[in-house]
Amino acid sequence: MTEETTGAAPVGRHVRVVLVDDHRMFRTGVQAEIGETARTGVEVVGEAADVDQAVTVITATRPEVVLLDVHLPGGGGVEVLRRCAPLMAAAENPVRFLALSVSDAAEDVIGVIRGGARGYVTKTITGTDLVNSVFRVQEGDAVFSPRLAGFVLDAFASTDAPPVDEDLDRLTQREREVLRLIARGYAYKEIAKQLFISVKTVESHVSAVLRKLQLSNRHELTRWATARRLV
Amino acid sequence: MPVSTAPRPPHPTDADDPPQRKLYRSADGRMLGGVARGLAGHLGLPVVWVRLAFLGLFMWGDGLGVLLYAAFWVFVPLGVGGRTGHRSFFETLPDGTRRLRKPDRGQITALIALCIGAGIFISKVQLGGTSGRYVWPTLLVGAGVVLVWRQADNARRAHWGAAAGRNARLLQIARGFAGVALVGVGLTVFIVVRGSAAQLGNVLTAALAVLVGIALLAGPWLIRMTQDLSEERLMRIRAQERAEVAAHVHDSVLHTLTLIQRNAEDVGEVRRLARAQERELRNWLYKPEGTGKDEAEEPTTLAEAVKKTAADVEDHHGVPIEVVVVGDCPLDERLGAQIQAAREAMVNAAKYGGDGGPVQVYAEVEGQTVFVSVRDRGPGFDIDAVPDDRMGVRESIIGRMQRNGGTARLRSAPDGGTEVELEMERAANAA
C-alpha cells in the first residue's frame, strides 16, 4: 500500500492508540515502528491479545483509534467490533477502528468493514504509511488499501439483480473512478491530481463508498461472494 | 458378521495377496446381492460355477438354496470381493469419456439362467391349485424384499464412489418404492386370499395403526441417529481436508525457513524466498474450496494468468509486485498477447523502478474490455528519449498490443514513477 510519505507527523498531532493482535511479535514490531510518540505523534495506550481482553482494554482506555487484527482468538475482529459498537457510536470521542491483517480473504476484509472498521490495511504496510492511516482514521476518514478497493469493485460489480436501494447498492461513476485508482496503487494526493479534484473530495468519495459498504443489503455483499465473477 | 473361517487359498499366496482374505459380497459385477461373486472370489472359483450351484439349490433344494442365499446376503458385509483391484461402475474410454460399464458375459449368462430357473420353479409348483394361491404372493414379497435389500446395498456403496447424479438418485428412490410396493401387494394378496375380503379393511387399519406406532416410537431415535451420522461424516471430511493442507504447508514452509537461514547474508534471496512462500501459503489458504492450484499448472483465466506472470517476474527480479484483479474471464489469444505485454511492463518496472517500492499491477474485466495497468515508483522514463534502435518497449509492449488490436499507453505517473496501461477487446466469440 502506498500513501503520502510525509515522514514525521506534523507538530501538534497526537493520537491515542490500542493495539489488538494475538501475535506478540507483531505488537512489539508495530510498537517499535510507530509508538515513539515524540517522533510520530502516536501514543500506544494499551495492548490486547484476544477478544475479551480487547473489549476490556478499549473500554478502560477509550483510545481514539484501535488497530485491530482480523483473526483473533475468541471470535475474531468482528466480535470485538460488535461488542464495542456503543463506543463507536458515541457522540463524544468515538472509538474508531482500523483493521490490520495478513488475510487475503474477501469475506474477512469486507466482514470487518461491515462490522464498522473505518479501513483496512495489510501488515506489510510501512511504518510511515501506517502512522498516516491512523491519523486519517482519527479524523473520521476511510483508509482503503488497493486490495480492499479491488474487493469493493468486485462486490459492487454490475449484475442483473436490480438494486434494493438505489442510493446504497450502486457506486457512482466518480466513486468507481476513485476506487479504481486506489486499486492501481495511487495515493489520495495522486488521485486528486489525476481527476482534477481536491484531496478533501477524494476523501469524501471514499467515505461515501465506506458508508455504502456498511449499509448496503446487496446480496453479493451479505453473502460475501468470494468467487470471482467470470464475465 | 464376516465369516471368519477362511479356507486356505487354493494356491500359495502372492506377495500382493492379502494374507487373510475375508468373505465379502461383491459390490460390482453382481446380479442380485453379489453373494455368488463374493463367494467365488473367496474360494478362488469361476463365478459361473458358484451361480450354477446356487441355481441347482434353488430348483431342487426345496427352498434350501433361497434360504442359503438370503442368509449370505443378510450377514455378509458388502465389500470389494471377488475382484482383484476395484472396478468402478463406469469405465474410462480411450478418448477420456466415462460411460456405464457394459455388463460382462458372465452376468448375462447368469441372468438368463436365473430366468430359466425361475420358470422351472414356477412350473414345478402347481399354479391355480390350493398351494398356488400362496406362490404368487410369496414371489411378489420375495421380489420386493430383494429390491429393497439391493437398494440398501447401493446406498452403502454410494459412500465409496462418487456422488450419484440426480437421475441415479431418482432411480434409487423409485427402486426402493417399487420394492416396498411389491411387498405390500404381496402381503395384501396373502391376507385377502387367506381371509375374506370383508376383513381386509380391519386388517389394513390394524396394520396401519401398528406402523404408525412404530414410526412414533422409533422415529425420533432414527432421525437423531442419521443426524449424528451425517455430522460425524462432515467432521471427518473437514479433518481430512485440514490434515491435507497442513501436510502440504508444513513441508514447504519448513523447507523455505531452512533455505532462509542458509542464505541469511543474501538479502535479495531471502526476500525472494519469503515472497514465494507467502504466495504459496496465500494460494492454499484463500483459494475458493481451499484447493490452491500449484503455480506449475497452466492458467486458464485472466486472473490466474496475471497472478502467475507477476509471480514469475517477482521470483526472477526479487521486487515485490502487488496484484489486484477485478472480475475475471477465460483467456483467449488476444488476452494472451496482452499478458505477454504486461509481463514485459512488469519486468521493466522491476528492473528500473523497483527501488521506489512495490510494483502495482491492476487488471480489470469490464464487459468486453480488459484493462491492465502496471505502475512503479521509480525515476520514470521518457519514451521519446529512448533511441530508435532500442526496440524493447516499443516492440514488445506497444507493437504487440497494436498487432493484436489493442492499445498501450506509457506515461509518467503524477508523483513520479512510470505507468503502463494496456487495453484489449476480448475476442468476439468469447462467451
XYZ file of C-alpha atoms in Angstrom:
662
model
C 0.000 0.000 0.000
C 1.311 3.382 -0.851
C 0.403 6.547 0.945
C 1.849 10.033 1.082
C 5.167 9.703 2.770
C 5.413 12.813 4.888
C 7.988 11.396 7.289
C 7.269 12.621 10.793
C 3.851 13.656 11.995
C 3.028 17.362 11.817
C 3.655 19.226 15.010
C 0.812 19.172 17.485
C -0.729 15.989 16.141
C -1.418 13.394 18.750
C -3.434 10.200 18.740
C -4.081 7.580 21.436
C -3.977 4.030 20.042
C -4.695 0.495 21.287
C -3.082 -2.474 19.537
C -5.134 -5.656 19.274
C -3.270 -8.637 17.851
C -2.682 -12.169 19.081
C 0.927 -12.240 17.913
C 3.184 -10.646 20.479
C 5.999 -10.319 17.970
C 3.812 -8.277 15.698
C 2.610 -5.981 18.503
C 6.216 -5.376 19.527
C 7.124 -4.586 15.929
C 4.309 -2.078 15.495
C 5.110 -0.505 18.862
C 8.725 -0.046 17.767
C 7.758 1.376 14.386
C 5.066 3.856 15.309
C 4.975 4.050 19.108
C 7.718 6.630 19.510
C 5.346 9.438 20.423
C 7.838 12.302 20.132
C 8.581 11.389 16.532
C 5.260 10.110 15.230
C 2.605 11.611 17.463
C 1.205 8.129 18.141
C 0.825 7.069 21.759
C 0.108 3.391 22.345
C -2.060 3.335 25.480
C -2.899 -0.366 25.593
C -2.465 -3.771 24.026
C -4.664 -6.866 23.872
C -4.248 -10.397 22.571
C -7.817 -11.705 22.392
C -11.410 -10.558 22.142
C -12.230 -10.327 25.853
C -9.000 -8.516 26.662
C -9.541 -6.164 23.770
C -13.019 -5.157 24.917
C -11.747 -4.619 28.472
C -8.738 -2.560 27.421
C -10.671 -0.459 24.902
C -13.423 0.278 27.402
C -10.889 1.220 30.090
C -8.615 3.433 27.997
C -11.076 4.917 25.469
C -8.473 5.308 22.687
C -9.196 7.323 19.572
C -8.041 4.604 17.204
C -7.810 0.820 17.608
C -5.516 -1.156 15.335
C -7.475 -4.387 15.075
C -6.304 -7.753 13.798
C -8.929 -9.590 11.755
C -8.121 -13.057 13.094
C -8.326 -13.191 16.883
C -8.985 -15.979 19.357
C -12.497 -15.675 20.758
C -14.461 -14.670 17.669
C -12.144 -12.527 15.565
C -12.027 -8.805 14.950
C -15.702 -8.808 14.005
C -16.632 -9.856 17.539
C -14.606 -7.001 19.052
C -16.399 -4.575 16.730
C -19.778 -5.995 17.706
C -19.121 -5.622 21.406
C -17.631 -2.148 21.057
C -20.495 -0.843 18.914
C -21.721 1.596 21.628
C -18.213 3.081 21.886
C -18.075 3.523 18.124
C -21.417 5.273 18.021
C -20.654 7.576 20.953
C -21.225 11.249 20.210
C -18.268 12.303 22.366
C -14.831 10.945 21.349
C -15.978 7.908 19.405
C -13.537 4.997 19.202
C -12.558 4.290 15.605
C -11.161 1.059 14.249
C -8.583 0.355 11.568
C -8.363 -3.294 10.524
C -4.920 -4.730 10.083
C -4.488 -8.187 8.626
C -2.385 -10.614 6.678
C -5.529 -12.163 5.326
C -6.463 -12.037 1.687
C -9.930 -13.477 2.022
C -12.580 -11.079 0.770
C -15.028 -12.184 3.419
C -12.606 -11.397 6.236
C -11.852 -7.981 4.848
C -15.374 -6.961 3.931
C -16.620 -8.547 7.164
C -14.648 -6.183 9.401
C -15.569 -3.192 7.264
C -19.247 -4.061 7.540
C -18.650 -4.563 11.241
C -17.738 -0.899 11.470
C -13.994 -0.600 10.852
C -13.028 2.624 9.057
C -10.436 0.978 6.889
C -8.274 -1.995 6.154
C -4.546 -2.242 5.580
C -2.256 -5.233 5.222
C 0.511 -5.886 7.696
C 3.160 -5.280 5.056
C 2.423 -1.550 5.295
C 5.408 0.671 6.133
C 5.554 2.468 9.471
C 5.108 5.879 7.882
C 2.079 4.810 5.914
C 0.579 3.210 9.000
C 1.009 6.424 11.002
C -0.697 8.369 8.221
C -3.536 5.877 8.078
C -4.040 6.116 11.842
C -4.356 9.911 11.667
C -6.706 9.627 8.721
C -8.948 7.279 10.703
C -8.735 9.591 13.726
C -10.191 12.358 11.578
C -13.075 10.113 10.606
C -11.903 9.382 7.093
C -11.659 5.972 5.496
C -8.481 4.101 4.600
C -8.619 1.758 1.640
C -5.749 -0.451 0.582
C -5.553 -1.345 -3.127
C -6.750 -4.841 -2.320
C -9.792 -3.630 -0.418
C -10.621 -1.327 -3.317
C -10.459 -4.340 -5.634
C -12.808 -6.339 -3.404
C -15.281 -3.483 -3.254
C -15.278 -3.042 -7.028
C -15.934 -6.762 -7.349
C -18.710 -6.693 -4.782
C -20.474 -3.755 -6.390
C -19.975 -5.072 -9.906
C -22.874 -4.606 -12.259
C -25.129 -7.616 -12.001
C -28.561 -8.275 -13.438
C -30.077 -8.197 -9.978
C -31.983 -4.949 -9.512
C -30.700 -2.886 -6.596
C -32.803 -2.989 -3.451
C -31.871 0.539 -2.512
C -30.686 2.726 -5.381
C -28.663 5.003 -3.115
C -26.786 2.269 -1.288
C -26.451 -0.517 -3.824
C -24.726 1.367 -6.605
C -21.450 3.193 -6.838
C -21.442 6.458 -8.732
C -19.154 6.840 -11.724
C -16.881 9.123 -9.695
C -16.667 6.719 -6.765
C -15.793 3.936 -9.167
C -13.020 6.036 -10.715
C -11.586 6.830 -7.307
C -11.664 3.175 -6.233
C -10.032 2.126 -9.470
C -7.143 4.495 -8.911
C -6.751 3.288 -5.319
C -6.638 -0.267 -6.647
C -3.959 0.814 -9.097
C -1.799 1.968 -6.226
C -2.442 5.727 -6.320
C -2.217 7.771 -3.143
C -5.082 10.176 -2.389
C -2.956 13.147 -3.443
C -2.194 11.481 -6.787
C -5.867 10.665 -7.317
C -6.750 14.296 -6.688
C -4.230 15.410 -9.315
C -5.379 12.800 -11.805
C -9.083 13.662 -11.524
C -8.594 17.414 -11.005
C -10.377 17.415 -7.664
C -9.216 18.251 -4.148
C -7.879 15.692 -1.693
C -10.868 16.507 0.516
C -13.214 15.496 -2.305
C -11.326 12.228 -2.774
C -11.708 11.553 0.934
C -15.411 12.266 0.845
C -15.873 9.865 -2.080
C -14.026 7.136 -0.201
C -16.090 7.780 2.929
C -19.255 7.540 0.833
C -18.127 4.181 -0.513
C -17.389 3.009 3.021
C -20.875 4.008 4.109
C -22.449 2.101 1.216
C -20.298 -0.891 2.024
C -21.511 -0.890 5.616
C -25.184 -0.286 4.888
C -25.908 -1.954 1.571
C -28.065 -5.027 1.555
C -26.878 -6.215 -1.796
C -26.791 -9.952 -1.613
C -23.269 -10.099 -3.039
C -22.116 -8.155 -0.039
C -24.134 -10.021 2.521
C -23.246 -13.404 1.137
C -19.588 -12.499 0.612
C -19.415 -13.839 -2.864
C -15.741 -14.642 -2.861
C -15.782 -16.427 -6.168
C -14.563 -14.240 -8.965
C -17.097 -13.116 -11.497
C -16.455 -14.764 -14.800
C -17.807 -12.289 -17.346
C -20.570 -60.526 10.667
C -17.860 -61.636 8.290
C -17.368 -65.351 8.008
C -14.132 -65.905 9.824
C -13.383 -69.483 8.913
C -11.427 -68.566 5.874
C -10.323 -71.659 3.985
C -6.813 -71.723 2.696
C -6.415 -70.144 -0.658
C -6.048 -72.801 -3.318
C -2.623 -71.598 -4.335
C 0.329 -70.156 -2.429
C -0.320 -66.525 -1.743
C 1.404 -63.957 -3.875
C 3.182 -61.118 -2.242
C 0.440 -58.727 -3.140
C -2.307 -61.039 -1.985
C -3.745 -60.067 1.389
C -2.691 -62.718 3.914
C -6.188 -63.257 5.303
C -8.996 -62.935 2.850
C -12.324 -62.104 4.400
C -15.565 -63.036 2.752
C -17.287 -60.041 1.244
C -20.201 -59.676 -1.066
C -19.007 -58.189 -4.283
C -20.165 -54.651 -4.941
C -19.780 -54.802 -8.675
C -20.331 -57.261 -11.441
C -23.147 -58.776 -9.425
C -26.629 -59.938 -10.351
C -28.536 -59.783 -7.089
C -26.700 -59.468 -3.839
C -23.203 -60.178 -5.022
C -23.151 -63.321 -2.934
C -22.079 -65.639 -5.701
C -19.335 -63.367 -6.918
C -18.114 -62.785 -3.416
C -18.022 -66.482 -2.692
C -16.330 -67.172 -5.998
C -13.661 -64.625 -5.247
C -13.260 -66.021 -1.782
C -12.964 -69.635 -2.882
C -10.984 -68.860 -5.990
C -13.557 -70.472 -8.295
C -15.064 -69.121 -11.506
C -18.206 -67.234 -10.634
C -20.323 -69.199 -13.119
C -19.787 -72.396 -11.083
C -20.969 -70.803 -7.899
C -24.005 -69.362 -9.650
C -24.869 -72.726 -11.171
C -24.529 -74.365 -7.766
C -26.904 -71.854 -6.244
C -29.295 -72.292 -9.141
C -29.334 -76.023 -8.583
C -30.072 -75.471 -4.910
C -32.815 -73.007 -5.822
C -34.597 -75.512 -8.005
C -34.035 -78.853 -6.351
C -33.146 -77.886 -2.804
C -36.691 -77.297 -1.657
C -36.032 -73.745 -0.660
C -32.612 -74.505 0.812
C -30.904 -72.500 -1.932
C -33.115 -69.486 -1.343
C -32.540 -69.629 2.400
C -28.800 -70.019 1.998
C -28.573 -67.183 -0.459
C -30.708 -64.914 1.684
C -28.647 -65.728 4.758
C -25.442 -64.888 2.942
C -26.987 -61.674 1.701
C -28.062 -60.535 5.141
C -24.959 -61.458 7.096
C -22.035 -60.998 4.768
C -20.967 -57.358 4.566
C -20.745 -55.644 1.237
C -17.192 -55.157 0.124
C -14.893 -55.445 -2.777
C -14.704 -59.177 -3.077
C -14.083 -61.491 -5.949
C -12.138 -58.924 -7.862
C -8.540 -58.101 -7.907
C -8.494 -54.363 -7.786
C -11.562 -52.160 -7.640
C -13.667 -51.883 -10.715
C -15.945 -48.922 -10.901
C -19.386 -48.860 -12.396
C -18.007 -46.631 -15.076
C -15.227 -47.292 -17.459
C -12.993 -44.720 -18.999
C -12.804 -44.974 -22.724
C -9.576 -44.258 -24.565
C -10.898 -40.832 -25.543
C -11.338 -39.902 -21.922
C -15.125 -40.060 -21.679
C -16.838 -42.081 -18.994
C -19.795 -44.330 -19.605
C -21.645 -47.033 -17.821
C -19.792 -50.273 -17.906
C -21.440 -52.854 -20.092
C -22.447 -55.960 -18.152
C -19.988 -58.757 -18.721
C -20.822 -62.057 -20.354
C -20.989 -63.915 -17.072
C -23.671 -61.597 -15.806
C -25.820 -62.045 -18.876
C -25.432 -65.806 -18.690
C -26.404 -65.696 -15.048
C -29.436 -63.584 -15.785
C -30.672 -65.962 -18.465
C -30.029 -68.909 -16.167
C -31.952 -67.197 -13.410
C -34.938 -66.604 -15.673
C -34.935 -70.246 -16.785
C -34.599 -71.359 -13.177
C -37.492 -69.155 -12.119
C -39.574 -70.566 -14.969
C -38.821 -74.153 -13.918
C -39.532 -73.301 -10.287
C -42.910 -71.771 -11.105
C -43.896 -74.614 -13.427
C -42.965 -77.155 -10.742
C -45.360 -75.623 -8.276
C -48.907 -76.276 -9.441
C -50.333 -72.908 -10.132
C -54.010 -72.444 -9.543
C -54.085 -75.290 -7.021
C -54.548 -74.670 -3.346
C -50.843 -74.124 -2.842
C -50.743 -71.898 -5.917
C -52.700 -69.309 -4.057
C -49.668 -68.701 -1.912
C -46.996 -68.907 -4.564
C -47.710 -65.646 -6.344
C -47.894 -63.526 -3.220
C -44.760 -65.208 -1.920
C -42.951 -64.476 -5.166
C -44.136 -60.865 -5.051
C -42.948 -60.457 -1.489
C -39.657 -62.090 -2.360
C -39.104 -59.804 -5.331
C -39.917 -56.786 -3.198
C -37.520 -57.801 -0.463
C -34.765 -58.406 -2.995
C -35.305 -54.972 -4.478
C -35.193 -53.220 -1.124
C -32.098 -55.075 0.032
C -30.309 -54.330 -3.176
C -31.212 -50.737 -2.691
C -29.685 -50.751 0.772
C -26.507 -52.165 -0.734
C -26.442 -49.431 -3.332
C -26.897 -46.780 -0.691
C -23.955 -48.193 1.165
C -21.853 -48.313 -1.941
C -22.656 -44.746 -2.823
C -20.470 -43.653 0.080
C -17.449 -45.183 -1.569
C -17.869 -43.982 -5.078
C -18.558 -40.576 -6.462
C -21.855 -38.998 -5.529
C -24.636 -40.232 -7.739
C -26.233 -37.903 -10.232
C -29.850 -36.804 -9.929
C -31.114 -39.433 -12.297
C -29.333 -42.150 -10.411
C -30.832 -40.913 -7.164
C -34.336 -40.865 -8.649
C -33.791 -44.383 -9.868
C -32.713 -45.412 -6.380
C -35.810 -43.932 -4.786
C -38.017 -45.484 -7.448
C -36.409 -48.848 -6.794
C -36.942 -48.587 -3.078
C -40.584 -47.630 -3.587
C -41.137 -50.420 -6.076
C -39.726 -52.899 -3.581
C -41.955 -51.663 -0.789
C -44.970 -51.674 -3.079
C -44.293 -55.235 -4.160
C -44.009 -56.420 -0.578
C -47.176 -54.564 0.304
C -49.134 -56.001 -2.612
C -47.841 -59.496 -1.898
C -48.807 -59.319 1.768
C -52.209 -57.897 0.923
C -52.898 -60.637 -1.580
C -51.777 -63.126 1.055
C -54.235 -61.765 3.561
C -57.074 -61.377 1.077
C -56.617 -64.892 -0.198
C -56.406 -66.404 3.282
C -59.135 -64.443 4.981
C -62.141 -62.989 3.331
C -62.158 -59.697 1.566
C -64.567 -58.324 4.126
C -61.926 -58.356 6.806
C -59.455 -56.518 4.624
C -60.474 -53.128 5.958
C -59.964 -54.198 9.563
C -56.660 -55.804 8.823
C -55.402 -52.787 6.945
C -56.473 -50.449 9.744
C -54.734 -52.587 12.308
C -51.600 -52.804 10.223
C -51.603 -49.066 9.695
C -52.005 -48.459 13.414
C -49.063 -50.706 14.169
C -46.937 -48.975 11.542
C -47.786 -45.512 12.862
C -46.999 -46.660 16.386
C -43.614 -47.971 15.337
C -42.869 -44.761 13.451
C -43.774 -42.684 16.504
C -41.632 -44.797 18.789
C -38.596 -45.212 16.603
C -38.818 -42.036 14.546
C -37.054 -39.549 16.818
C -34.320 -42.017 17.536
C -33.809 -42.761 13.857
C -33.743 -39.088 12.955
C -31.232 -38.346 15.664
C -29.080 -41.206 14.563
C -28.977 -40.082 10.943
C -28.191 -36.540 12.033
C -25.366 -37.720 14.240
C -24.035 -39.815 11.429
C -24.025 -37.041 8.865
C -22.469 -34.641 11.340
C -19.766 -37.114 12.128
C -19.111 -37.627 8.450
C -18.819 -33.876 7.911
C -16.328 -33.552 10.756
C -14.289 -36.362 9.324
C -14.169 -34.742 5.896
C -13.108 -31.448 7.459
C -10.393 -33.080 9.485
C -9.124 -34.797 6.383
C -9.001 -31.535 4.466
C -7.185 -29.825 7.295
C -4.671 -32.599 7.504
C -4.060 -32.413 3.791
C -3.467 -28.673 3.808
C -1.313 -28.905 6.903
C 0.852 -31.618 5.431
C 1.370 -29.666 2.246
C 2.037 -26.381 4.000
C 4.303 -27.733 6.741
C 6.781 -29.240 4.348
C 7.137 -26.247 2.126
C 7.294 -23.751 4.994
C 9.963 -25.731 6.831
C 11.884 -26.072 3.617
C 11.760 -22.340 2.990
C 12.790 -21.497 6.548
C 15.810 -23.739 6.164
C 16.771 -22.008 2.943
C 16.335 -18.586 4.527
C 18.686 -19.497 7.362
C 21.205 -20.818 4.886
C 21.071 -17.671 2.740
C 20.900 -15.184 5.596
C 23.620 -12.962 4.070
C 21.931 -12.680 0.695
C 19.194 -10.117 1.300
C 17.717 -10.398 -2.173
C 17.485 -14.162 -1.997
C 15.904 -14.106 1.462
C 13.306 -11.639 0.256
C 12.590 -13.733 -2.811
C 12.212 -16.927 -0.761
C 9.914 -15.252 1.724
C 7.714 -13.783 -1.004
C 7.471 -17.075 -2.859
C 6.487 -18.880 0.336
C 3.953 -16.204 1.196
C 2.375 -16.529 -2.236
C 2.110 -20.276 -1.946
C 0.541 -20.055 1.501
C -1.987 -17.495 0.357
C -2.787 -19.649 -2.602
C -3.564 -22.519 -0.277
C -5.432 -20.579 2.344
C -7.570 -18.199 0.363
C -8.452 -20.018 -2.826
C -12.130 -20.911 -3.002
C -12.722 -24.553 -1.948
C -9.272 -24.470 -0.434
C -7.760 -26.111 -3.472
C -4.822 -23.926 -4.278
C -3.582 -24.501 -7.765
C 0.071 -25.152 -7.985
C 1.837 -22.420 -9.835
C 3.132 -25.007 -12.232
C -0.278 -25.512 -13.813
C -1.223 -23.597 -16.922
C -3.651 -20.772 -16.077
C -6.991 -20.765 -17.882
C -8.454 -17.446 -16.788
C -7.176 -13.895 -16.891
C -6.882 -13.512 -13.122
C -4.797 -16.650 -12.813
C -2.605 -15.640 -15.721
C -1.930 -12.149 -14.342
C -1.071 -13.543 -10.912
C 1.173 -16.213 -12.326
C 3.002 -13.723 -14.531
C 3.540 -11.375 -11.601
C 4.803 -14.289 -9.509
C 7.327 -15.260 -12.183
C 8.662 -11.728 -12.526
C 8.768 -11.341 -8.756
C 10.799 -14.514 -8.380
C 13.115 -13.558 -11.180
C 13.851 -9.988 -10.194
C 13.302 -10.006 -6.460
C 10.997 -6.979 -6.486
C 7.631 -7.315 -4.727
C 4.649 -6.997 -7.081
C 1.213 -6.267 -5.645
C -1.604 -7.617 -7.798
C -5.258 -6.575 -7.688
C -7.709 -8.174 -10.107
C -11.345 -7.151 -10.517
C -13.607 -9.516 -12.429
C -12.341 -12.396 -14.485
C -12.798 -14.052 -17.863
C -11.438 -17.013 -19.819
C -8.184 -16.474 -21.658
C -8.139 -16.135 -25.419
C -5.395 -15.463 -27.922
C -5.621 -11.672 -27.706
C -5.558 -11.694 -23.932
C -2.544 -13.986 -24.137
C -0.775 -11.239 -26.077
C -1.897 -8.704 -23.503
C -0.484 -10.852 -20.698
C 2.811 -11.054 -22.608
C 2.911 -7.266 -22.937
C 2.047 -6.922 -19.251
C 4.917 -9.256 -18.417
C 7.336 -7.004 -20.314
C 5.977 -3.998 -18.469
C 6.411 -5.754 -15.123
C 9.977 -6.731 -15.982
C 10.796 -3.127 -16.899
C 9.156 -1.865 -13.728
C 11.078 -4.367 -11.620
C 14.378 -3.599 -13.331
C 14.242 0.186 -13.466
C 11.637 1.222 -10.931
C 11.880 -1.406 -8.232
C 13.758 0.741 -5.744
C 10.828 3.053 -5.073
C 8.642 0.373 -3.507
C 6.480 -2.461 -4.725
C 5.270 -2.572 -8.304
C 1.484 -2.249 -8.500
C -0.407 -4.336 -11.063
C -4.123 -3.849 -11.653
C -6.292 -5.852 -14.045
C -9.974 -5.390 -14.679
C -12.501 -7.115 -16.884
C -15.396 -4.881 -17.799
C -17.787 -6.319 -20.353
C -15.711 -6.967 -23.454
C -12.793 -4.769 -22.412
C -9.810 -5.961 -20.434
C -7.625 -3.314 -18.847
C -4.246 -3.915 -17.253
C -2.031 -1.300 -15.660
C 1.485 -1.694 -14.310
C 2.967 1.104 -12.279
C 6.226 1.574 -10.470
C 7.577 4.376 -8.303
C 10.978 4.554 -9.891
C 12.606 7.545 -11.561
C 10.266 7.349 -14.565
C 11.428 7.479 -18.160
C 10.653 9.288 -21.360
C 9.818 7.076 -24.293
C 10.777 9.739 -26.815
C 14.231 9.851 -25.287
C 14.761 6.184 -25.994
C 16.832 5.784 -29.173
C 15.055 4.139 -32.106
C 17.343 1.145 -32.198
C 16.310 0.115 -28.695
C 13.260 -1.890 -29.543
C 12.383 -3.252 -26.083
C 9.368 -1.249 -25.024
C 8.323 -0.191 -28.485
C 8.185 -3.705 -29.879
C 7.360 -5.967 -27.003
C 4.721 -3.775 -25.395
C 3.294 -1.176 -27.789
C 3.819 -3.137 -31.010
C 2.494 -6.378 -29.572
C -0.689 -4.722 -28.305
C -1.326 -2.944 -31.624
C -0.788 -6.059 -33.703
C -3.491 -7.767 -31.674
C -5.945 -4.913 -31.902
C -5.311 -3.369 -28.511
C -3.723 -0.178 -27.269
C -0.802 0.547 -24.953
C -0.037 3.823 -23.226
C 3.108 4.687 -21.352
C 3.212 7.728 -19.175
C 4.796 9.218 -16.130
C 2.653 8.850 -13.058
C 1.576 12.105 -11.330
C 4.026 11.799 -8.449
C 6.931 10.049 -10.080
C 7.290 6.577 -11.466
C 6.066 5.110 -14.710
C 2.710 3.677 -15.610
C 1.868 1.359 -18.479
C -1.801 0.997 -19.432
C -2.835 -1.864 -21.696
C -6.312 -2.148 -23.130
C -7.669 -5.004 -25.202
C -11.067 -6.028 -26.541
C -11.823 -9.678 -25.919
C -12.318 -11.943 -28.898
C -15.913 -11.630 -30.104
C -16.663 -15.343 -29.885
C -15.819 -15.422 -26.197
C -18.794 -16.459 -24.122
